[in-house]
mmCIF file of C-alpha atoms in Angstrom:
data_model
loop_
_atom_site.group_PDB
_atom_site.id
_atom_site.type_symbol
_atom_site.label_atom_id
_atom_site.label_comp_id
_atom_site.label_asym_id
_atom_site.label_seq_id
_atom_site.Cartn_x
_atom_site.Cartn_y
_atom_site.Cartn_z
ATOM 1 C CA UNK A 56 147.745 144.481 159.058
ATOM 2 C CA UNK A 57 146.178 147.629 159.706
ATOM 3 C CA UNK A 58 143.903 148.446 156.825
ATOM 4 C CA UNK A 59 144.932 152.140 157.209
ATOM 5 C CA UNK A 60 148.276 151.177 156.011
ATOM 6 C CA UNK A 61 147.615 149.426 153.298
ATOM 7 C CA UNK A 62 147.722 150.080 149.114
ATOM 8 C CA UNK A 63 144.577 149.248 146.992
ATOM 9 C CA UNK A 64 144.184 148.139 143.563
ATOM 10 C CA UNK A 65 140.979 148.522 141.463
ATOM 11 C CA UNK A 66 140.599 144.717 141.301
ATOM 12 C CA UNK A 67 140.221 144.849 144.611
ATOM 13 C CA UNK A 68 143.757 143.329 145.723
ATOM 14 C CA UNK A 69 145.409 145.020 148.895
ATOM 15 C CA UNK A 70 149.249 145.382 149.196
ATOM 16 C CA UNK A 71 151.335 145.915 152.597
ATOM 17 C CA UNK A 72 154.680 146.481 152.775
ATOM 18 C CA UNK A 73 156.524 144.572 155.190
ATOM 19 C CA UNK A 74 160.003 144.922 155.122
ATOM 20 C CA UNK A 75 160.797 149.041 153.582
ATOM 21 C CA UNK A 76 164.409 148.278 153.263
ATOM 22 C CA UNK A 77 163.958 144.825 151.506
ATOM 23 C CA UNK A 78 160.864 145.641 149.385
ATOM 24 C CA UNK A 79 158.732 142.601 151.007
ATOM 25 C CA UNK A 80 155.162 142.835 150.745
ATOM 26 C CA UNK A 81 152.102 140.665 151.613
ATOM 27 C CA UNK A 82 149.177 140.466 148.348
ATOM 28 C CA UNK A 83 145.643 139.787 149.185
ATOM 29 C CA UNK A 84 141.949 140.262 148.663
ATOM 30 C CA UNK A 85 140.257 142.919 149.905
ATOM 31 C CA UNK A 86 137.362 142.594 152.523
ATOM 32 C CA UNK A 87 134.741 143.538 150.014
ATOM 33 C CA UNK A 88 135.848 141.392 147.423
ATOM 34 C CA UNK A 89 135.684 138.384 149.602
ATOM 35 C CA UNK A 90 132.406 139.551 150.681
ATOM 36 C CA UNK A 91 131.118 139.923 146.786
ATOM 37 C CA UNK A 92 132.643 136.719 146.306
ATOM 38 C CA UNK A 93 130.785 135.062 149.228
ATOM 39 C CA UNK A 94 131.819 131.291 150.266
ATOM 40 C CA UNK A 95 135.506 130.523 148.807
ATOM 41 C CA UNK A 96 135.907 127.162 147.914
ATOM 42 C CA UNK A 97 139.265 126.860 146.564
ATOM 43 C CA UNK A 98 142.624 129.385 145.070
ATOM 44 C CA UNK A 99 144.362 127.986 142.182
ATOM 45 C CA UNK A 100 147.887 129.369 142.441
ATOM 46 C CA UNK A 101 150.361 126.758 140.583
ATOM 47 C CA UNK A 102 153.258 125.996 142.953
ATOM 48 C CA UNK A 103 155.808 126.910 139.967
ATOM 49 C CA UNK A 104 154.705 130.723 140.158
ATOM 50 C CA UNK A 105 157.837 131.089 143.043
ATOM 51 C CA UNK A 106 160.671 132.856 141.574
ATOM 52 C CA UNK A 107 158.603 134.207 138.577
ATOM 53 C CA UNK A 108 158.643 137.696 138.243
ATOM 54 C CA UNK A 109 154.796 138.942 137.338
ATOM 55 C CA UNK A 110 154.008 142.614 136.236
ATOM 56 C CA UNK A 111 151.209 144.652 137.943
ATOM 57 C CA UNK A 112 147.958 143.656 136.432
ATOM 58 C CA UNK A 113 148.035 140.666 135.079
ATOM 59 C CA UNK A 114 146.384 137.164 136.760
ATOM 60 C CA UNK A 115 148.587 134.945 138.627
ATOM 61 C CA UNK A 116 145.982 132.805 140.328
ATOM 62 C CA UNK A 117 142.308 132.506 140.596
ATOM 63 C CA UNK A 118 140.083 132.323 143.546
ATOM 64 C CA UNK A 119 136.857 130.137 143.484
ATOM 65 C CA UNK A 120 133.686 130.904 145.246
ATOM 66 C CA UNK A 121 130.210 128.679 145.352
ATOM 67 C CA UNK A 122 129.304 130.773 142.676
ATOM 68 C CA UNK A 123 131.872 132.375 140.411
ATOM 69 C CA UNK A 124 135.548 131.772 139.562
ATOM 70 C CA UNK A 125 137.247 135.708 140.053
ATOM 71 C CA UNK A 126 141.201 136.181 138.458
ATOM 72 C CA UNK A 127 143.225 136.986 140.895
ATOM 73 C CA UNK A 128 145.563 140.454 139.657
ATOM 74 C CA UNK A 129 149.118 141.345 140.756
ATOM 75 C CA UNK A 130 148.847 144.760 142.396
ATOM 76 C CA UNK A 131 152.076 146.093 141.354
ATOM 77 C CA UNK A 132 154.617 144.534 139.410
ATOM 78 C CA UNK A 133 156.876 141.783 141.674
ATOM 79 C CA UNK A 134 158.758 138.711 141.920
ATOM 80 C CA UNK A 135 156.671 136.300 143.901
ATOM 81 C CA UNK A 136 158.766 134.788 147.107
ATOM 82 C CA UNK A 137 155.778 132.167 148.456
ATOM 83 C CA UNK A 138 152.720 131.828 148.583
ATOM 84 C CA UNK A 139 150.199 131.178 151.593
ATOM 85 C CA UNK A 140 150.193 127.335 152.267
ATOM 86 C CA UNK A 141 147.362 127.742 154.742
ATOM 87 C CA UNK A 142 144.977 129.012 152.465
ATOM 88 C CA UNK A 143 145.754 126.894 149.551
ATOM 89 C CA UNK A 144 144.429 124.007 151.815
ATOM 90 C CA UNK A 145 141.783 125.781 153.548
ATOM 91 C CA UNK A 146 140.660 129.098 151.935
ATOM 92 C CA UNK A 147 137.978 129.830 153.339
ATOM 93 C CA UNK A 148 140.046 131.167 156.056
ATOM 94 C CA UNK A 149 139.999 134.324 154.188
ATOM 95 C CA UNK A 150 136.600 135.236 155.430
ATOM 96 C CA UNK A 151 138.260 135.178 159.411
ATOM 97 C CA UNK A 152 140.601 137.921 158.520
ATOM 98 C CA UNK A 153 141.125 138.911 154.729
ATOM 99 C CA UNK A 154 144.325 141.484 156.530
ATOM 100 C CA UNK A 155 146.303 139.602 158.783
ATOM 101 C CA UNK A 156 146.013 135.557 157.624
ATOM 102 C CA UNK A 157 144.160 136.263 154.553
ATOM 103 C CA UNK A 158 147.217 137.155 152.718
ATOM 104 C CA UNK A 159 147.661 135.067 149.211
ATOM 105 C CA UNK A 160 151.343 136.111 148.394
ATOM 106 C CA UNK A 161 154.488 137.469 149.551
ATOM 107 C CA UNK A 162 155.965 139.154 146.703
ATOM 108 C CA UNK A 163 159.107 141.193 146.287
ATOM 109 C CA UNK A 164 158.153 144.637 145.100
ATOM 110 C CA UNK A 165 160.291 145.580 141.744
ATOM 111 C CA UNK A 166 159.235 149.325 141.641
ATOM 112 C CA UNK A 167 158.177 151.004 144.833
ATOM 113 C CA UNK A 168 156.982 153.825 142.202
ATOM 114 C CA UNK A 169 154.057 151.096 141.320
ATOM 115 C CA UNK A 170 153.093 151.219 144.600
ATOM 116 C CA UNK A 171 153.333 154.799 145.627
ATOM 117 C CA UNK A 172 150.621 155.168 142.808
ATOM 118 C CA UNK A 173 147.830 152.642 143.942
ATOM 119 C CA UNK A 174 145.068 154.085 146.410
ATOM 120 C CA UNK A 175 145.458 154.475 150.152
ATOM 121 C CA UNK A 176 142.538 153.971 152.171
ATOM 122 C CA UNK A 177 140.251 156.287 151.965
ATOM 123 C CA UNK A 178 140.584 156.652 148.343
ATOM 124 C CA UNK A 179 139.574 152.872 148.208
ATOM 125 C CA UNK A 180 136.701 153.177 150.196
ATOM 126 C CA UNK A 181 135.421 155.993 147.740
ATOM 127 C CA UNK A 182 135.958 153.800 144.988
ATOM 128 C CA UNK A 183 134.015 150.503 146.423
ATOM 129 C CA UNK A 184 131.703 153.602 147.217
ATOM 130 C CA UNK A 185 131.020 154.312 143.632
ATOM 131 C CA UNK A 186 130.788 150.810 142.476
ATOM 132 C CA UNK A 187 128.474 150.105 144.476
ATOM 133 C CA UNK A 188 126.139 152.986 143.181
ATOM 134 C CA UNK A 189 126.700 151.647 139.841
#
């Protein structure tokens, strides 16, 4: 996914729309969060979350480094579809491309106004910008 394209959250989550017309989407980490989080170890995301409807910002997994256990936050409210069987057995394939096979969850979106309201791009990089001057 083309990071140009994709929604931000200040938890450092990234969104992409996938389908317009059925409100799919793709959930994942952001490059700089896996890179603050250095070596992941392990993503606790309990199979029974499928089919449960979770509303933008609250926790429905966490994601393990060597160092620190980090929540992860929904982005926007949705109703989570599946989650990324891949990673669950090996994530530290998040570090070979947080975009494209780094995503966590495939969620469908409830209110596209959610989304419209998260940053783009260039807004996100600002933010990670000031952060890191913090």
């Amino acid at each position: 996914m083309d990071q140009n394209n994709l929604k931000y959250s200040k938890n450092h989550e990234w969104i992409g729309i996938l389908e317009l017309e059925n409100e799919l989407a793709y959930v994942g980490i952001t490059y700089f969060a896996q890179k603050e989080l250095g070596d992941i170890i392990y993503l606790d995301i309990d199979e029974n979350i499928i089919g449960t409807k979770i509303k933008g910002g609250n926790v429905f997994g966490t994601i393990e480094a060597v160092k620190t256990v980090s929540d992860l936050f929904m982005p926007i409210s949705g109703k989570i579809l599946e989650t990324n069987k891949k990673l669950i057995s090996k994530p530290e394939n998040i570090h070979a491309n947080s975009y494209d096979e780094g995503w966590i969850i495939k969620i469908k979106v409830l209110y596209r106004k959610e989304y419209d309201l998260l940053m783009s791009f260039t807004e996100y990089k600002d933010y990670i910008g000031e952060e890191n001057k913090k």
